[in-house]
mmCIF file of C-alpha atoms and ligand atoms in Angstrom:
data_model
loop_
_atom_site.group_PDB
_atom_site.id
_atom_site.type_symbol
_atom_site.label_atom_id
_atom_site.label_comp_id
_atom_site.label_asym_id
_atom_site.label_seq_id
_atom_site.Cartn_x
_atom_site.Cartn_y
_atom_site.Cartn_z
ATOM 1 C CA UNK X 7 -7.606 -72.911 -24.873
ATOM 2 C CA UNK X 8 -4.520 -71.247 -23.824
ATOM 3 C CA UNK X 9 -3.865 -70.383 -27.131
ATOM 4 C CA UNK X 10 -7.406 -68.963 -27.548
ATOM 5 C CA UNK X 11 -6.854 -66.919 -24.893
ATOM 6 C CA UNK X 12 -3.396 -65.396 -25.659
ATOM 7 C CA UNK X 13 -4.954 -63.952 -28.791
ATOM 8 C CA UNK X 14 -8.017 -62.368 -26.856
ATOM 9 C CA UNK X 15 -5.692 -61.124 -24.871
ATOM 10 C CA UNK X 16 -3.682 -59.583 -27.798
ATOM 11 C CA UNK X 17 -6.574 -58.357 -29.785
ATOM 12 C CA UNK X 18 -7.545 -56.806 -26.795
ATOM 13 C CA UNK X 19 -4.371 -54.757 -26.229
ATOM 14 C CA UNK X 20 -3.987 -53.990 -29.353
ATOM 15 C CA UNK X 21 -7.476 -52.146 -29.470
ATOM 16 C CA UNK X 22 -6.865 -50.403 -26.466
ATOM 17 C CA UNK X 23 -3.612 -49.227 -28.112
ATOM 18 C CA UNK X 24 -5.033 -47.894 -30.990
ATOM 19 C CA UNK X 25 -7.453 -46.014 -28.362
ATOM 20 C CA UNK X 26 -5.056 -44.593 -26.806
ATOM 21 C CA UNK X 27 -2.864 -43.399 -29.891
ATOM 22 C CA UNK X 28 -6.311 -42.162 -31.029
ATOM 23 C CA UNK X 29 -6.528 -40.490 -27.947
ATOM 24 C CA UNK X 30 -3.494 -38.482 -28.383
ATOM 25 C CA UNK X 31 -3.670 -37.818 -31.728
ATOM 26 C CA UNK X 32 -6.716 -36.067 -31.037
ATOM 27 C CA UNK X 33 -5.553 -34.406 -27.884
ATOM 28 C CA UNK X 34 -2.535 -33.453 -30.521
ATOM 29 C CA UNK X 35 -5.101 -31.434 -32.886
ATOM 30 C CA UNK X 36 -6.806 -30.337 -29.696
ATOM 31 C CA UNK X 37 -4.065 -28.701 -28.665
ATOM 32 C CA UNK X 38 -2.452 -26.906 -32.025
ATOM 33 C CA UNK X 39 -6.624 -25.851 -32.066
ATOM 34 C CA UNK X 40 -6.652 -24.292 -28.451
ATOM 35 C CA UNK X 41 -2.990 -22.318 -28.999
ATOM 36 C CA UNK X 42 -4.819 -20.206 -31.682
ATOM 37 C CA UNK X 43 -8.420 -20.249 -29.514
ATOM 38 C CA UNK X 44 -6.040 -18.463 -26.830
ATOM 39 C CA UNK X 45 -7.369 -21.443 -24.694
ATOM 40 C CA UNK X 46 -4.078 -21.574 -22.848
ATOM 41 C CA UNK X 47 -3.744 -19.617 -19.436
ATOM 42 C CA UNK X 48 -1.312 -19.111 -16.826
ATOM 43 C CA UNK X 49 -1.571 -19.717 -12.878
ATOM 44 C CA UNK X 50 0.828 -18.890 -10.864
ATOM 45 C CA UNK X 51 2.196 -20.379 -7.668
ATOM 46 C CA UNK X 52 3.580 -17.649 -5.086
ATOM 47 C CA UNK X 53 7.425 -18.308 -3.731
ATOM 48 C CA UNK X 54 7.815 -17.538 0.426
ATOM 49 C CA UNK X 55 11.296 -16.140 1.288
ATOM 50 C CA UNK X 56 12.225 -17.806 4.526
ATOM 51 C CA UNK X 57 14.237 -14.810 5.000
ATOM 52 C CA UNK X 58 11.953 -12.174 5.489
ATOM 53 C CA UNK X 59 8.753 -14.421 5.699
ATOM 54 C CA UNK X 60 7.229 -12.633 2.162
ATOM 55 C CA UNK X 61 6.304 -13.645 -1.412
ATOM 56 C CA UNK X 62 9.658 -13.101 -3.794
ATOM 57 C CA UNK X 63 7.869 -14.257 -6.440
ATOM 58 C CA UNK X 64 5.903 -16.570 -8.459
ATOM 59 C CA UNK X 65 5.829 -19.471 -11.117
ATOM 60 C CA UNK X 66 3.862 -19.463 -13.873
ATOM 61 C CA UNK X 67 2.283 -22.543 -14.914
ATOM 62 C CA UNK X 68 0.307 -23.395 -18.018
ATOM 63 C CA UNK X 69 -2.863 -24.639 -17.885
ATOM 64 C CA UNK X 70 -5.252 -25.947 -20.638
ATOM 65 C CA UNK X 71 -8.616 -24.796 -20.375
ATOM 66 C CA UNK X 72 -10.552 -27.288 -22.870
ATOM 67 C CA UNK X 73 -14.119 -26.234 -23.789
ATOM 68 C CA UNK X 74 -15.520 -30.029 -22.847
ATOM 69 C CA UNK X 75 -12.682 -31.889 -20.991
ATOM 70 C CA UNK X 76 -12.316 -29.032 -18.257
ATOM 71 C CA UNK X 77 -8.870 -28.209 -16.863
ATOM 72 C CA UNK X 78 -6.395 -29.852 -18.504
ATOM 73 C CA UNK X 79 -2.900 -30.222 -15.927
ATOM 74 C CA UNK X 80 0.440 -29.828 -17.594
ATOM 75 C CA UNK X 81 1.708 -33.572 -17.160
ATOM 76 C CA UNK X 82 -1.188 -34.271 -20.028
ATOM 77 C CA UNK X 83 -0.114 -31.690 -22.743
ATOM 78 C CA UNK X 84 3.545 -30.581 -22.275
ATOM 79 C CA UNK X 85 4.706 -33.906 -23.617
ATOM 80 C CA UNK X 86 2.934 -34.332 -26.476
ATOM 81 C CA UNK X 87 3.561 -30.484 -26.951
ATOM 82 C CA UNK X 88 7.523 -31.316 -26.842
ATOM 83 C CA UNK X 89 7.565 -34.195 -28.933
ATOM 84 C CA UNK X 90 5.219 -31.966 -31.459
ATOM 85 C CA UNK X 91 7.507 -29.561 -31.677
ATOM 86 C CA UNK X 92 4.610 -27.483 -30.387
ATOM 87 C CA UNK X 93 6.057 -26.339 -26.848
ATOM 88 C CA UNK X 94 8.052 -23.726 -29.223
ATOM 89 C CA UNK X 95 4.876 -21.492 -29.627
ATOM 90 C CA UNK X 96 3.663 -22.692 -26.530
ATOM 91 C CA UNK X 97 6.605 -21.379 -24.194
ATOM 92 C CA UNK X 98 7.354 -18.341 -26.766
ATOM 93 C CA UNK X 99 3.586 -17.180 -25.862
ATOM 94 C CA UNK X 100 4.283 -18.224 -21.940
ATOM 95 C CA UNK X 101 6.848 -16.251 -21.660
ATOM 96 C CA UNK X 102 5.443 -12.800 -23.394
ATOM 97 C CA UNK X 103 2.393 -13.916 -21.320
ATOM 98 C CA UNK X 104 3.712 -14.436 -17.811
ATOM 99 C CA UNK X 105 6.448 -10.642 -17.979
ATOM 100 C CA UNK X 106 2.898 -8.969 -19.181
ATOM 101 C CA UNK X 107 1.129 -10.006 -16.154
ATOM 102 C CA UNK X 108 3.950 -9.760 -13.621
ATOM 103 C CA UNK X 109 4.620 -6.445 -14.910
ATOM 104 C CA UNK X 110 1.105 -5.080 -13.439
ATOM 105 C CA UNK X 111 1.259 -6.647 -9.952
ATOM 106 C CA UNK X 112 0.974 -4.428 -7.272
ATOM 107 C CA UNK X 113 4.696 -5.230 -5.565
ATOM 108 C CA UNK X 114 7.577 -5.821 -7.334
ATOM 109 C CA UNK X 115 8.188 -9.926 -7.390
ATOM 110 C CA UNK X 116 10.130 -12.173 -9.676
ATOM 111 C CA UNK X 117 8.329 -14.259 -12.205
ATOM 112 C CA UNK X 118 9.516 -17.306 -13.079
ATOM 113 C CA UNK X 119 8.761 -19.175 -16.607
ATOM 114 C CA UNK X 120 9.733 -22.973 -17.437
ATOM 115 C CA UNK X 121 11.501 -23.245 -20.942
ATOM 116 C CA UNK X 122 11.856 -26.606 -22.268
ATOM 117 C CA UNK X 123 14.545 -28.578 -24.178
ATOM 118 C CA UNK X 124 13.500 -27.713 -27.328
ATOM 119 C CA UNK X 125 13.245 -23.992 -26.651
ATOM 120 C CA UNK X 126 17.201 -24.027 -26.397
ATOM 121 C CA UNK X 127 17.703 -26.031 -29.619
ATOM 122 C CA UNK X 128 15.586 -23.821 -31.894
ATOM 123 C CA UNK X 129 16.990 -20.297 -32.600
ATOM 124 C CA UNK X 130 15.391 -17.453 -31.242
ATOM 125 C CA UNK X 131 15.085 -18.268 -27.665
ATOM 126 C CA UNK X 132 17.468 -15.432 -26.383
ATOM 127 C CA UNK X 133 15.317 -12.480 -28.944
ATOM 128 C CA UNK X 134 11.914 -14.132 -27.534
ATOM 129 C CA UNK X 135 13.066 -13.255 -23.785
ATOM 130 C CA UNK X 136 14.090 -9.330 -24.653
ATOM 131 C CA UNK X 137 11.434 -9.147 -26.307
ATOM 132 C CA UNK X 138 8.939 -10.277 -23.774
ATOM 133 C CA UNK X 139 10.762 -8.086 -21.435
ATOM 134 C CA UNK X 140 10.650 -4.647 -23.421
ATOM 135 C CA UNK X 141 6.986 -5.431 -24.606
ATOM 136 C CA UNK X 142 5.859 -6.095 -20.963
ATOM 137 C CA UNK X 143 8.630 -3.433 -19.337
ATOM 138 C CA UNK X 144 9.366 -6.079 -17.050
ATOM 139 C CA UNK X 145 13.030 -5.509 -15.562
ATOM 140 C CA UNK X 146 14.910 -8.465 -16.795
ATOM 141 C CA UNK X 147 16.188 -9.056 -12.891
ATOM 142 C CA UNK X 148 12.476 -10.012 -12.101
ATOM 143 C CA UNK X 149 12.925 -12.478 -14.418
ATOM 144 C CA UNK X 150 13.635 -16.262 -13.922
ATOM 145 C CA UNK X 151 14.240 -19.055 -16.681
ATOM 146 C CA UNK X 152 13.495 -22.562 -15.038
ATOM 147 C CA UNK X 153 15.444 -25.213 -16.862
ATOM 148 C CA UNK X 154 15.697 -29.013 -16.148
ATOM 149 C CA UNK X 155 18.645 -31.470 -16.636
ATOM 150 C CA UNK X 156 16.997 -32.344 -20.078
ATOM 151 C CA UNK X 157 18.488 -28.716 -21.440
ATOM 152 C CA UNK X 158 21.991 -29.638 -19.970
ATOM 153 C CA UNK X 159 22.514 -32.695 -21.769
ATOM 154 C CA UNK X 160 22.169 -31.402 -25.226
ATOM 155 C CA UNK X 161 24.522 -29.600 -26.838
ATOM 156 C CA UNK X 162 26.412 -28.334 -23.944
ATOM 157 C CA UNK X 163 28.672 -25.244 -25.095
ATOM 158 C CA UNK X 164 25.574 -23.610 -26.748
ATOM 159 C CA UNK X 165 23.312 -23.754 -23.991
ATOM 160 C CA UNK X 166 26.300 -22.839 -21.910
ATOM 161 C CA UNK X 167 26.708 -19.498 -23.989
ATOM 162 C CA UNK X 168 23.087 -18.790 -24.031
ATOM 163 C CA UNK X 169 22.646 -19.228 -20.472
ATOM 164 C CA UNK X 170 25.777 -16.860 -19.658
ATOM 165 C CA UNK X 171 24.307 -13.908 -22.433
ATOM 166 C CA UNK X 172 20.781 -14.513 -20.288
ATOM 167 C CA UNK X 173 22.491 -14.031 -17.169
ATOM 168 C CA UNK X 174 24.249 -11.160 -18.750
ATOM 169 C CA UNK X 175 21.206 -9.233 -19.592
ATOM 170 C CA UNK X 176 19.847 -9.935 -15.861
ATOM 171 C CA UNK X 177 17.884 -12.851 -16.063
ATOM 172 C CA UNK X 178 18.114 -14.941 -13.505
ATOM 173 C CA UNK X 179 18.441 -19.086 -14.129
ATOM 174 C CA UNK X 180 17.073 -21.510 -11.822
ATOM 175 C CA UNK X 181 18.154 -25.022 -12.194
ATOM 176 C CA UNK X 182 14.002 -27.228 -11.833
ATOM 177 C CA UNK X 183 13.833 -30.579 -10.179
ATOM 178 C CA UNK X 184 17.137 -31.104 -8.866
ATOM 179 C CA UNK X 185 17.917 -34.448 -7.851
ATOM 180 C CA UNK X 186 15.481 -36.145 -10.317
ATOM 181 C CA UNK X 187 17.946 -36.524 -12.915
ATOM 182 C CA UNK X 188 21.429 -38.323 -13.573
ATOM 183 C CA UNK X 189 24.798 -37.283 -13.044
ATOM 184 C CA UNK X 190 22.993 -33.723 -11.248
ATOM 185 C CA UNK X 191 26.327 -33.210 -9.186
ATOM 186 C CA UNK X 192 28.285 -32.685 -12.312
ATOM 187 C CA UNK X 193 26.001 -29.663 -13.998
ATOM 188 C CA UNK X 194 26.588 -27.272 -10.798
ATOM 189 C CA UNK X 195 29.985 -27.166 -11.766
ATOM 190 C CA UNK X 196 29.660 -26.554 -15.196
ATOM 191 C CA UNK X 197 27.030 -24.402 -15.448
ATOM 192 C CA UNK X 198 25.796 -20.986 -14.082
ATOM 193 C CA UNK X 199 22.717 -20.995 -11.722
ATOM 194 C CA UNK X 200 21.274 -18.453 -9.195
ATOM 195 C CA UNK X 201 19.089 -20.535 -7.805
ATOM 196 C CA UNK X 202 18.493 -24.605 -7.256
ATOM 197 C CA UNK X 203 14.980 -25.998 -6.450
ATOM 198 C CA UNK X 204 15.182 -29.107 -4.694
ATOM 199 C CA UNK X 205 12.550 -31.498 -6.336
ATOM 200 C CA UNK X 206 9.609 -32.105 -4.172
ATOM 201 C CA UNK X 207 10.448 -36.140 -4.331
ATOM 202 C CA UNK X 208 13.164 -35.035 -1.466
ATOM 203 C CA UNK X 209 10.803 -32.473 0.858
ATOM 204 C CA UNK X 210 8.349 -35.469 1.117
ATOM 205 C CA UNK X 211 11.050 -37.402 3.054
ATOM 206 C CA UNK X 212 12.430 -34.934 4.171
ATOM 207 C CA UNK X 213 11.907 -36.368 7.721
ATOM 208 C CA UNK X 214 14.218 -39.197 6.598
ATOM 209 C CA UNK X 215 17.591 -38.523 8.382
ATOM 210 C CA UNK X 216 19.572 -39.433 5.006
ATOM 211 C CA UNK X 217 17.588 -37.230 2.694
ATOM 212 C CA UNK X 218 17.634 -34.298 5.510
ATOM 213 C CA UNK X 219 21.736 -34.098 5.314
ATOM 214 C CA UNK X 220 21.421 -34.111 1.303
ATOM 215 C CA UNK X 221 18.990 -31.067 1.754
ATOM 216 C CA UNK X 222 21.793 -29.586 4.111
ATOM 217 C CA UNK X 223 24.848 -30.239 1.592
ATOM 218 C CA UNK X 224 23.551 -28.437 -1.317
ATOM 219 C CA UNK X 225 22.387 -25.598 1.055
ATOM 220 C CA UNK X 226 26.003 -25.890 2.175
ATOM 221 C CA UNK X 227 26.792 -25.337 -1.829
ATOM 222 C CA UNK X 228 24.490 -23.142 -2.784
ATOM 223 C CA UNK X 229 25.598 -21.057 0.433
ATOM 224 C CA UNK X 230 29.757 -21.619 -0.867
ATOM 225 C CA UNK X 231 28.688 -20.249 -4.344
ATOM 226 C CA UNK X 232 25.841 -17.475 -4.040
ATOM 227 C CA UNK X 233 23.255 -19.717 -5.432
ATOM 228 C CA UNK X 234 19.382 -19.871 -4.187
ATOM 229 C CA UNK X 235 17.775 -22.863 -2.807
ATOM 230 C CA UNK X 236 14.400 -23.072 -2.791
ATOM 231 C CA UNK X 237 12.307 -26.116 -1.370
ATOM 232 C CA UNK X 238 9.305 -26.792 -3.864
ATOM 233 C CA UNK X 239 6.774 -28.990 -3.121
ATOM 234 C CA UNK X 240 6.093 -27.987 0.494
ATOM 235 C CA UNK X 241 2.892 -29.155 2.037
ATOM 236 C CA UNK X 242 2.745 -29.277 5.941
ATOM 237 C CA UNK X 243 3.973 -27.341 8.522
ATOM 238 C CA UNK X 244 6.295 -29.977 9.487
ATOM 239 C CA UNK X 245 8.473 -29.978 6.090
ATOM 240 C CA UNK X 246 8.313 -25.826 6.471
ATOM 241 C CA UNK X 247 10.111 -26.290 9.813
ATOM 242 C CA UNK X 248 12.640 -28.802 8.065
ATOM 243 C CA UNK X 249 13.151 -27.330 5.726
ATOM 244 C CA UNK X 250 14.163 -23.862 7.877
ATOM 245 C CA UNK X 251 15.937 -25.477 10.184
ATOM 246 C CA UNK X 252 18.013 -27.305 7.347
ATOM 247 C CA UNK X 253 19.004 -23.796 5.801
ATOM 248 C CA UNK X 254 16.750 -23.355 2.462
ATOM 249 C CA UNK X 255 16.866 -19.622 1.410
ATOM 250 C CA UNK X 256 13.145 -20.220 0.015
ATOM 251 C CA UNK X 257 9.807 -22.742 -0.017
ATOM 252 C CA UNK X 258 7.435 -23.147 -2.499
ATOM 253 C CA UNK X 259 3.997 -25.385 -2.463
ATOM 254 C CA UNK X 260 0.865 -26.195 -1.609
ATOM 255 C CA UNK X 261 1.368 -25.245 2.054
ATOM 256 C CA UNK X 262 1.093 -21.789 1.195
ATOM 257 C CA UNK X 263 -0.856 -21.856 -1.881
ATOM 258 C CA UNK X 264 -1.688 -23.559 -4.759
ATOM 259 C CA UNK X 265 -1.167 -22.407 -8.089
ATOM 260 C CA UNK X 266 -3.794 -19.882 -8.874
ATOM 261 C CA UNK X 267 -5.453 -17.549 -11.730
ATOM 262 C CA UNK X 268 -3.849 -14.239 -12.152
ATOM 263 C CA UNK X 269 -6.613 -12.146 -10.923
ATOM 264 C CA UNK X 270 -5.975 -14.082 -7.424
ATOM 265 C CA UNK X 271 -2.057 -13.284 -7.096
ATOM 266 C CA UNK X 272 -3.069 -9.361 -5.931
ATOM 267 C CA UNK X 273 -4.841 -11.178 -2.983
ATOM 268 C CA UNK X 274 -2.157 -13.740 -2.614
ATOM 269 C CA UNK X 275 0.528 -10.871 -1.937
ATOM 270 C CA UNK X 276 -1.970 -9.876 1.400
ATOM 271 C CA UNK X 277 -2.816 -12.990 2.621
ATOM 272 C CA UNK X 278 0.687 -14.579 2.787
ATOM 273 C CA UNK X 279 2.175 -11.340 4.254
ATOM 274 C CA UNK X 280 -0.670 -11.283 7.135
ATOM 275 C CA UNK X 281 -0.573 -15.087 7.800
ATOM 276 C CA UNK X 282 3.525 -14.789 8.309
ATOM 277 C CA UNK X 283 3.214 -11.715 10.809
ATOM 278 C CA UNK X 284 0.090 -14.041 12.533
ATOM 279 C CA UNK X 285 2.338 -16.974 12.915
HETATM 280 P P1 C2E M 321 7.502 -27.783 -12.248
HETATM 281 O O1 C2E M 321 8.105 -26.711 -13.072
HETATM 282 O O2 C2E M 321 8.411 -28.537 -11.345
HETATM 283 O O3 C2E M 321 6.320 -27.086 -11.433
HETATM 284 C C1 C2E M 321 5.941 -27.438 -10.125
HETATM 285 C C2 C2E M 321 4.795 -28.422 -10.143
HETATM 286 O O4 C2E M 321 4.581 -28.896 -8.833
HETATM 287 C C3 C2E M 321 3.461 -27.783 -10.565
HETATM 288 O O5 C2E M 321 2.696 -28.782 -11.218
HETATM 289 C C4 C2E M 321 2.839 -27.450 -9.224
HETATM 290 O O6 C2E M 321 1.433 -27.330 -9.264
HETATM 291 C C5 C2E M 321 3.264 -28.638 -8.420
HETATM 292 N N1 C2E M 321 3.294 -28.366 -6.985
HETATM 293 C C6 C2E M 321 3.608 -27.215 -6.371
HETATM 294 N N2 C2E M 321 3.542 -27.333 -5.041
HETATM 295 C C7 C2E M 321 3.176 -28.607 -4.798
HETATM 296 C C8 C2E M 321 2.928 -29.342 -3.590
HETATM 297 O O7 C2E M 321 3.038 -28.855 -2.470
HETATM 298 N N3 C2E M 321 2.570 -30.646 -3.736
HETATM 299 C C9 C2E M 321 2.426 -31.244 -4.966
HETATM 300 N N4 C2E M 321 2.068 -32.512 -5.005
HETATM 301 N N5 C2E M 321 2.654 -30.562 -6.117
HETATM 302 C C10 C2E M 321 3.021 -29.270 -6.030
HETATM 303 P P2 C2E M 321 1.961 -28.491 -12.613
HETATM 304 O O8 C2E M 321 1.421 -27.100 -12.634
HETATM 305 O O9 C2E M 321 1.026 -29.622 -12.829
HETATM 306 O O10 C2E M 321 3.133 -28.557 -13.655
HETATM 307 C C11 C2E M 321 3.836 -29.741 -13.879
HETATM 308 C C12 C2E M 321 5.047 -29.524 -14.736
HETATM 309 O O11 C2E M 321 4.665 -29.134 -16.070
HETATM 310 C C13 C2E M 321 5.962 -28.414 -14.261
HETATM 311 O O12 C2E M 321 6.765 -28.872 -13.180
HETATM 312 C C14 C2E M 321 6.744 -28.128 -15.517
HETATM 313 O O13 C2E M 321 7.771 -29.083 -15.678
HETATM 314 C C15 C2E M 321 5.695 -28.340 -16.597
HETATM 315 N N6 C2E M 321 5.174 -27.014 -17.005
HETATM 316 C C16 C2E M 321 4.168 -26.270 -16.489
HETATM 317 N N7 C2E M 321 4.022 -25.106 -17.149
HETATM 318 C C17 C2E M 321 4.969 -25.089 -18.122
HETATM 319 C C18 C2E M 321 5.351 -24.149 -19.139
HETATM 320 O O14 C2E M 321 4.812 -23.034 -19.260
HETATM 321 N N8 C2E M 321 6.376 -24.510 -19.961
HETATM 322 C C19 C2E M 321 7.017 -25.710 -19.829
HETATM 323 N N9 C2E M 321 8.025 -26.007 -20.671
HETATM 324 N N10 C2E M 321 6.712 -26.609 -18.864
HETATM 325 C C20 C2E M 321 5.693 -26.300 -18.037
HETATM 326 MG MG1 MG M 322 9.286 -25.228 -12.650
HETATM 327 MG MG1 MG M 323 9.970 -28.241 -10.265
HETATM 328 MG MG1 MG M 324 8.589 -30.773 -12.540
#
């Protein structure tokens, strides 16, 4: 009987498996399918400088607009897109995308793209960013690479030398996620970053005495080297005043907005600069 149920209890698994590699597979073909239906779109999520209490910028996040399934979020697509190889295209079109947009808002604000792993290992990465730039006329100070740990631990003195001729041309590099990954402490000395966004894992305990003083230290480093921090994930009035009083140059989240359509950031820049005068 036992027996008779450990293979029910395979077959089953196994058939909800092969759904589920089915499943991607088709979200795979999906996907290749929507990057030539232009399917793809960009929100973007405004950044508050503590500083002066205004937007300095934006992120730009991809979002799959599927004809039956609806909005698709990022944390269903940009894996299989990496391990496709696809996220090439993907962030090559992001990026054109996101300096074309920024370009036309009505103030001057930074936009900041994510590039992947896999954008640094293929060639090309360094042409696709001036040209973005001089087809959008975007000054390459307003704009902002977001890389995670994942681009560090690859191939170091390339990335290294590409990040340094990025800088050199005026784009800014923000190191994404910080804390999230392994051996973190070791990358700010080897590498060159203007600004650090604390993950949002670390604002959501930020109450937590412990996790408060390792906000404070790398404010303390990022104030020693010239280097931005900026506190993502914010969502309550109560981690904004933390995260102030602990000494972050900038706070991004849902406090102030979620990410939103383009045609919304013009609106975005007037609401966020009348709500920080009314507060
Ligand atoms: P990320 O770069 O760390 O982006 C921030 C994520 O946190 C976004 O999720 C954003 O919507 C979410 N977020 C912002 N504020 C809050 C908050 O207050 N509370 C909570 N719970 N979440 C908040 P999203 O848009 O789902 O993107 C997820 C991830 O997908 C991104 O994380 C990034 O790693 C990746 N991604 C998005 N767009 C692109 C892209 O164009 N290229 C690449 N390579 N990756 C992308
Ligand atoms: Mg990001
Ligand atoms: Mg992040
Ligand atoms: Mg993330």
């Amino acid at each position: 009987r036992a027996k008779a149920a450990g293979r029910n209890t395979v077959r089953v698994y196994e058939a909800s498996m092969d759904a589920a590699i089915e499943d991607r597979i088709q979200l795979e073909f999906e996907l290749r399918e929507a990057v030539l239906r232009h399917d793809l779109t960009l929100h973007y999520q405004p950044v508050v400088d503590l500083a002066t209490d205004t937007v300095s910028g934006f992120e730009a996040l991809m979002r799959w607009s599927h004809p039956t399934r609806g909005m698709i979020p990022p944390s269903t697509f940009i894996e299989i897109a990496e391990e496709t190889g696809l996220i090439v295209d993907l962030g090559k079109w992001a990026l054109r995308e996101a300096c074309r947009e920024a370009a036309s808002w009505p103030q001057p604000a930074r936009i900041a793209v994510n590039v992947s792993a896999m954008q640094f290992r293929e060639p090309g990465l360094e042409q696709n960013v001036i040209m973005a730039l001089s087809a959008s006329g975007l000054a390459a100070d307003r704009l902002e690479l977001e890389i995670t740990e994942s681009v560090l631990i690859q191939d170091t003195e390339a990335v290294i030398g590409c990040l340094h001729r990025l800088r050199y041309i005026g784009v800014r590099i923000a190191l994404d996620d910080f804390g999230t990954g392994y051996s973190s402490l070791s990358y700010l000395r080897q590498f060159p970053f203007d600004k650090i966004k604390i993950d949002r894992s670390f604002i959501r305990e930020i109450a937590d005495p412990d996790t408060a003083a390792i906000v404070r230290s790398i404010v303390g480093l990022g104030e020693r080297r010239g280097t931005t921090i900026t506190a993502e994930g914010v969502e309550t009035s109560a981690q904004l005043d933390l995260v102030r009083a602990e000494g972050c140059n900038e706070v991004q989240g849902f406090y102030f907005s979620r990410p939103v359509p383009a045609r919304d950031v013009p609106d975005l820049f007037i609401r966020l600069s009348r709500a920080e005068k009314a507060a």
